[in-house]
Coordinates of C-alpha atoms in Angstrom, one line a residue:
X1 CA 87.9 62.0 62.5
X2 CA 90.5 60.0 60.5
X3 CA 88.4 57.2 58.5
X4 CA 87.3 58.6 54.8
X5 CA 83.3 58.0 54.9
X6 CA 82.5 57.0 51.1
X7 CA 79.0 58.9 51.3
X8 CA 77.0 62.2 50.7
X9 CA 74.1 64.2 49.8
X10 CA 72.7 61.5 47.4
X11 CA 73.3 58.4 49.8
X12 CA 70.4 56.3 50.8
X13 CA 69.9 54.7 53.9
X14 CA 70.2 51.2 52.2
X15 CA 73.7 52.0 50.5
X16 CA 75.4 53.2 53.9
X17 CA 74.5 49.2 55.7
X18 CA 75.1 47.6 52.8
X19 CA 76.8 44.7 53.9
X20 CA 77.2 45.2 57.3
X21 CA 75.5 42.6 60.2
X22 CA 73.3 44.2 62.5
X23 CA 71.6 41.0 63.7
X24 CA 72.9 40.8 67.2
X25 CA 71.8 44.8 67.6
X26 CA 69.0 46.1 69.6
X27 CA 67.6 49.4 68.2
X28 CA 64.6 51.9 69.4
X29 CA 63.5 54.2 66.6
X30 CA 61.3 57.0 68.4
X31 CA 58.9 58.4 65.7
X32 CA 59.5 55.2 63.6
X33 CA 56.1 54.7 61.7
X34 CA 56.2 58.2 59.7
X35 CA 59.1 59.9 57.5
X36 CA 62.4 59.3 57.5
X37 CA 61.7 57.1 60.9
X38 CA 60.0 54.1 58.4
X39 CA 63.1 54.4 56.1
X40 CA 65.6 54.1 59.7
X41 CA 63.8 51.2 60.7
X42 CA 63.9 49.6 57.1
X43 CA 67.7 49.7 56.5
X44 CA 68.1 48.3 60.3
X45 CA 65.9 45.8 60.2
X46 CA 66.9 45.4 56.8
X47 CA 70.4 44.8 58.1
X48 CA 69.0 42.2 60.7
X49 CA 68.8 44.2 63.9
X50 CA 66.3 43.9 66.6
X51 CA 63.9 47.4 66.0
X52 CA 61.5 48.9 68.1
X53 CA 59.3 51.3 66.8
X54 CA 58.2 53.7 69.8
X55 CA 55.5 55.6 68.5
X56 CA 52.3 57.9 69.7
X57 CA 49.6 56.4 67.3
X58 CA 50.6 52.7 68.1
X59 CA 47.2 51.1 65.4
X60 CA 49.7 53.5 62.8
X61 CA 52.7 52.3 63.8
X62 CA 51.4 48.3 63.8
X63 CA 50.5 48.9 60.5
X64 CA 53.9 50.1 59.4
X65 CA 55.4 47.0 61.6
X66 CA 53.9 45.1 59.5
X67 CA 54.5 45.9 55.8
X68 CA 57.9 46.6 57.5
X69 CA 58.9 42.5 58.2
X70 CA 57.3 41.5 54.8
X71 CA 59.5 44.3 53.0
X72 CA 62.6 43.0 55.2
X73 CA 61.8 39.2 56.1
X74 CA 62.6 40.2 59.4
X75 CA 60.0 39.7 62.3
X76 CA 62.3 41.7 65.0
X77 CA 60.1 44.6 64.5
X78 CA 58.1 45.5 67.5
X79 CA 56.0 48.8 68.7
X80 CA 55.9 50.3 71.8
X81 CA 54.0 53.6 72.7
X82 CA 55.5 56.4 73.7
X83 CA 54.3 60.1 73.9
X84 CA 57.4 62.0 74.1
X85 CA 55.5 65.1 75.2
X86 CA 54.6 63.5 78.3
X87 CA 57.1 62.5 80.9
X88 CA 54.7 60.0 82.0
X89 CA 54.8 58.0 79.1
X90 CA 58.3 58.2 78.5
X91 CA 58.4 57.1 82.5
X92 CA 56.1 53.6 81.4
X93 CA 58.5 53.0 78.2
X94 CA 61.6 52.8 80.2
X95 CA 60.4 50.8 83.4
X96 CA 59.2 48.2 80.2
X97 CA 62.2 48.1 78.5
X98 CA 64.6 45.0 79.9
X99 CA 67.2 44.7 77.5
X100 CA 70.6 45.7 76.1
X101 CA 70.4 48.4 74.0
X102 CA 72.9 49.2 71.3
X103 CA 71.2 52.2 69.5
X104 CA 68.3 54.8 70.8
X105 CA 67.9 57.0 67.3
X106 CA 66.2 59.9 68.6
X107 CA 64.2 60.4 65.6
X108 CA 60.5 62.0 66.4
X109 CA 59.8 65.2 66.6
X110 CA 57.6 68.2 65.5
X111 CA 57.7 71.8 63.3
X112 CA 56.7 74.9 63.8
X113 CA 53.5 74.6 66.1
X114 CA 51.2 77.6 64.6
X115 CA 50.3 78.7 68.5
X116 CA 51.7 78.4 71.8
X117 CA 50.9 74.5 73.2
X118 CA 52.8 73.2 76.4
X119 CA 52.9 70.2 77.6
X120 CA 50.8 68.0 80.6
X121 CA 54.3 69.5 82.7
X122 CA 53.6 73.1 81.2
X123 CA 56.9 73.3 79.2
X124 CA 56.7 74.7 75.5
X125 CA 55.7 71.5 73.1
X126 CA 58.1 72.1 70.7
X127 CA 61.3 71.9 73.2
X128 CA 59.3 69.2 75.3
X129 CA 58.2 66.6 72.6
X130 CA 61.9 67.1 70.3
X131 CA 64.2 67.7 73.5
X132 CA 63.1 67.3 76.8
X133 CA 61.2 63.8 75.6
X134 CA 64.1 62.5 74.6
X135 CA 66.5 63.5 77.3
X136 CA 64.5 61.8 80.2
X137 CA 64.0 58.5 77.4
X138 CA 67.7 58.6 76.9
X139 CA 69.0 59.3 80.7
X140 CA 65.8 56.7 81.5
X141 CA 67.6 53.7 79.4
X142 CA 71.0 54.5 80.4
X143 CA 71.9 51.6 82.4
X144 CA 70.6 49.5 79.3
X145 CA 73.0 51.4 77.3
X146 CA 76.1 50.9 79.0
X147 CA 75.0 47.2 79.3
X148 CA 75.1 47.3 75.5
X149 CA 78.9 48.0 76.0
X150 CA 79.6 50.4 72.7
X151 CA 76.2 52.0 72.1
X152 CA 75.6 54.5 70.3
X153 CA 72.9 57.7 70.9
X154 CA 71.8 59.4 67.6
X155 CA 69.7 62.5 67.9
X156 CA 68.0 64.0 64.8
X157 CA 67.9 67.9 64.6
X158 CA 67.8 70.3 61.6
X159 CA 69.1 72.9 59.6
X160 CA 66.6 74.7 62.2
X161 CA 69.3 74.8 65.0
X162 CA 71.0 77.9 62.6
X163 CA 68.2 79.8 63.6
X164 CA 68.5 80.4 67.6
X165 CA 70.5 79.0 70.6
X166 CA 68.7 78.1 73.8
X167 CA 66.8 80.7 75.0
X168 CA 67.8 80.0 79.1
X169 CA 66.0 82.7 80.6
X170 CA 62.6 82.0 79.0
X171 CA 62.5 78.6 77.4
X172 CA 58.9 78.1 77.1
X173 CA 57.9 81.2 76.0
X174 CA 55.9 82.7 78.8
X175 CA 57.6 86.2 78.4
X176 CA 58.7 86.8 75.1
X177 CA 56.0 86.3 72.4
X178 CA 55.9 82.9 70.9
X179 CA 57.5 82.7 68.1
X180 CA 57.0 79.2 65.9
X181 CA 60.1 79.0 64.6
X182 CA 62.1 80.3 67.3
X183 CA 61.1 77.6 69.1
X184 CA 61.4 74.6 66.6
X185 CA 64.7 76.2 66.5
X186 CA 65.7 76.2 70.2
X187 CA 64.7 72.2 70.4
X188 CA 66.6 71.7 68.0
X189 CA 69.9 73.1 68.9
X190 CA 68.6 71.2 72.2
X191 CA 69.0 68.1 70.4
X192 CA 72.6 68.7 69.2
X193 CA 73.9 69.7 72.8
X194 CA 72.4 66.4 74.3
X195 CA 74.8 64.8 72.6
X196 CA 77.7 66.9 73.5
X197 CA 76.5 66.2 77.6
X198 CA 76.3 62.4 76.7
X199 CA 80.0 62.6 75.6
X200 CA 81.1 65.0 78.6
X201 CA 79.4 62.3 81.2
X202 CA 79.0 59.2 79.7
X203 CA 82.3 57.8 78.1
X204 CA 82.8 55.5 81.2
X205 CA 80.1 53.5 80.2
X206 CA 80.9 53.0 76.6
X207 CA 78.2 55.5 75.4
X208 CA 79.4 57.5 72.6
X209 CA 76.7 59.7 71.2
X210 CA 76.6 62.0 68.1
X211 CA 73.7 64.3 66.2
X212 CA 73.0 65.3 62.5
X213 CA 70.7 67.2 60.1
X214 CA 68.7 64.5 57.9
X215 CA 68.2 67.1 55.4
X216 CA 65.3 68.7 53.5
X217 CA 62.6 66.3 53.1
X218 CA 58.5 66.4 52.6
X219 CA 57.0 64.6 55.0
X220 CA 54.1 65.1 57.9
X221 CA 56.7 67.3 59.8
X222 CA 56.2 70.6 57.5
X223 CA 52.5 70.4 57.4
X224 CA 52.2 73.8 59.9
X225 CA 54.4 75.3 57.4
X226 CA 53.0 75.6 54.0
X227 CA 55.2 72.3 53.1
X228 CA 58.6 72.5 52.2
X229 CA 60.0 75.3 50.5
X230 CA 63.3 74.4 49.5
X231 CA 64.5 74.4 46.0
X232 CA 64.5 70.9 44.4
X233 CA 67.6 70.5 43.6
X234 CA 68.3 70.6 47.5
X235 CA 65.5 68.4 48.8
X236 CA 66.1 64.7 50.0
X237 CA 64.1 61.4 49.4
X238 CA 63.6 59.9 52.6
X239 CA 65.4 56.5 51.9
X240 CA 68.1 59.7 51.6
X241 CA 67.3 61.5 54.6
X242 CA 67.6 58.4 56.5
X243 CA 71.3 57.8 55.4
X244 CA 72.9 60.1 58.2
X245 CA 70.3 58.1 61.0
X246 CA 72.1 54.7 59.8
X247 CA 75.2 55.6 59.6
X248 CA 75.7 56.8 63.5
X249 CA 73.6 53.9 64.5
X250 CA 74.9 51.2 63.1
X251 CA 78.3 51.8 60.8
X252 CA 81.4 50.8 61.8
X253 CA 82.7 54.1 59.7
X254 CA 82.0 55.4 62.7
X255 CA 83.1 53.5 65.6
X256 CA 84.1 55.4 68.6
X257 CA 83.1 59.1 67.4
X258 CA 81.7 60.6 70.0
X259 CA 80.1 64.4 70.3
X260 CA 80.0 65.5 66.8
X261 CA 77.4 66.6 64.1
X262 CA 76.6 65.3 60.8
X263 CA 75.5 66.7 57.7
X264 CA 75.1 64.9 54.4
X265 CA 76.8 61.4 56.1
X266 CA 80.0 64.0 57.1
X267 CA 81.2 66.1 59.8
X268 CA 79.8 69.2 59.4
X269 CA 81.2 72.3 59.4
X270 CA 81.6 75.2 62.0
X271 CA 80.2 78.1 60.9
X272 CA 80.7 81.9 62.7
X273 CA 76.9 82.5 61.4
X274 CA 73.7 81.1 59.5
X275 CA 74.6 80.8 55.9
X276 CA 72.6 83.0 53.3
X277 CA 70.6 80.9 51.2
X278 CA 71.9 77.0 51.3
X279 CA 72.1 76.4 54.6
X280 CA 74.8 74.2 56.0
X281 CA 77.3 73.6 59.2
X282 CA 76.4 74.1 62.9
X283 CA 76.8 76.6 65.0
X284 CA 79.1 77.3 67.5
X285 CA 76.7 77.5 70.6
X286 CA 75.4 73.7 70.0
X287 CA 78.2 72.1 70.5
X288 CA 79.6 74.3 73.5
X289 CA 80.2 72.1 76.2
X290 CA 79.4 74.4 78.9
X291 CA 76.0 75.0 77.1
X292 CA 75.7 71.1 77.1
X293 CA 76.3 71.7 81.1
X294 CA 73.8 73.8 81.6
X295 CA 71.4 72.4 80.3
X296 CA 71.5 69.2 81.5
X297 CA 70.8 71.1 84.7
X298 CA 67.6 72.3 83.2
X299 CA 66.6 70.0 81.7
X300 CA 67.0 67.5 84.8
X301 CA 65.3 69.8 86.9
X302 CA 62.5 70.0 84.6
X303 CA 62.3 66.1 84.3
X304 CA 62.4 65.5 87.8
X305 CA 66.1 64.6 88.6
X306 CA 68.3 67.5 89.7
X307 CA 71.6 65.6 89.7
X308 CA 71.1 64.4 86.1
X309 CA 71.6 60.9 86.9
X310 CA 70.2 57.9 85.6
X311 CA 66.3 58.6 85.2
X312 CA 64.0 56.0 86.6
X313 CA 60.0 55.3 87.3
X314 CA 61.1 56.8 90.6
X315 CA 62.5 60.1 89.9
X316 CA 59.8 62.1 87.5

């Protein structure tokens, strides 16, 4: 990536679209009305794009609309339900959705269940709300994507990805014991090699799509976990943890890169194996193409599509 990107760890959401026009944008924030996800949507909206807000709790997430256009003084901010966990929600969301759409920012997503949940399809809860969600949204809105011609696919993961690669034998846990973090860290390396299969398959249609670590932040997500444990000096506000969201979505800093992971508003590093103490960079199985390749096929099968095509009301 040639272009110098003025930002890092410190960066706020705000600073990284300041100045830029997002008004003739259409956005979806999944998981926008808690977290980082309010901060996103702010500094969009903020910037004069078109947001939805696709959220479980939608009385929550009307709420947040709604303080959200008085803080902006825009009124394109609009909720939609969605319950990634369940395919048939995610199946209802995208036979709705009618428009072009220049960002999906696949934002929600949950931490370190404390036992073994699956969901209505029987797959692990943590792999099907942060991965598997997601995949059948994003393949689901596809032809609204490429209609956008140039949008962009922004998947949120974690630090959590240096923790363990796919597990492709037993992905939902129903042979080796569950292990909480194992599996937040499974979807989350998930999450990284979606966007690797986007930029395999997708190019053709203008798609580019690229995935990052928001950082260490205390929000709902770490409430199975005791809250976050990080040092301070390395935790994030969220109007900072949102920086890295903005700046795939809707900077043109970015225009055209396609397939990489972000850290801290840069390319992150590739690293041979998880970092003692501060950790930083990506692993080499996330962003191996032929891991990207195979799971697509899993994941396609699971969602109902084996040829891991464009998903629709009629193929889950």
């Amino acid at each position: 990536m040639s272009q110098h990107i003025p930002f890092g760890f410190s960066s706020t959401a705000s600073e990284v679209l300041s100045g830029i026009d997002l008004t003739e944008k259409t956005m979806i924030v999944t998981g926008g009305a808690s977290g980082i996800g309010i901060e996103t949507v702010k500094s969009l909206a903020s910037a004069g794009a078109s947001v939805t807000i696709a959220a479980r709790c939608v009385g929550v997430a009307e709420e947040v609309a709604e303080a959200l256009r008085k803080n902006t003084g825009n009124e394109k901010i609009d909720v939609r339900p969605l319950d990634l966990s369940d395919l048939r929600s995610v199946r209802t969301f995208v036979a709705d959705w009618d428009k072009p759409l220049h960002a999906l920012i696949n934002n929600a997503g949950i931490m370190a269940l404390p036992e073994l949940e699956r969901s209505p399809e029987g797959s692990e809860m943590q792999f099907a709300t942060n991965f598997l969600g997601h995949f059948a949204l994003t393949l689901g809105l596809r032809p609204h994507l490429a209609r956008a011609q140039g949008a962009r696919v922004v998947s949120v993961s974690s630090t959590g990805s240096l923790f363990g690669p796919v597990f492709w034998d037993d992905p939902h846990f129903r042979f080796m014991p569950y292990d909480p973090h194992l599996a937040y860290a499974q979807s989350k390396t998930a999450c990284i090699l979606l966007s690797i299969g986007i930029k395999d398959r997708w190019i053709s249609d203008g798609i580019v799509s690229n995935a990052l670590n928001p950082g260490a932040i205390a929000t709902n997500l770490q409430r199975h976990t005791g809250g976050l444990r990080t040092p301070e000096h390395l935790r994030k506000t969220p109007e900072q943890g949102a920086s890295t969201s903005v700046l795939l979505a809707g900077s043109p800093l970015v225009e055209g890169v396609n397939g990489r992971y972000f850290d801290h508003c840069q390319e992150a590093p590739l690293v041979a194996q998880r970092p003692e103490g501060k950790l930083e960079g990506v692993a080499p199985y996330a962003l191996d193409s032929d891991n990207a390749h195979r799971l697509w096929g899993m994941a396609a099968d699971i969602v109902g599509d084996a040829k891991g095509g464009a998903i629709g009301p009629r193929h889950f």
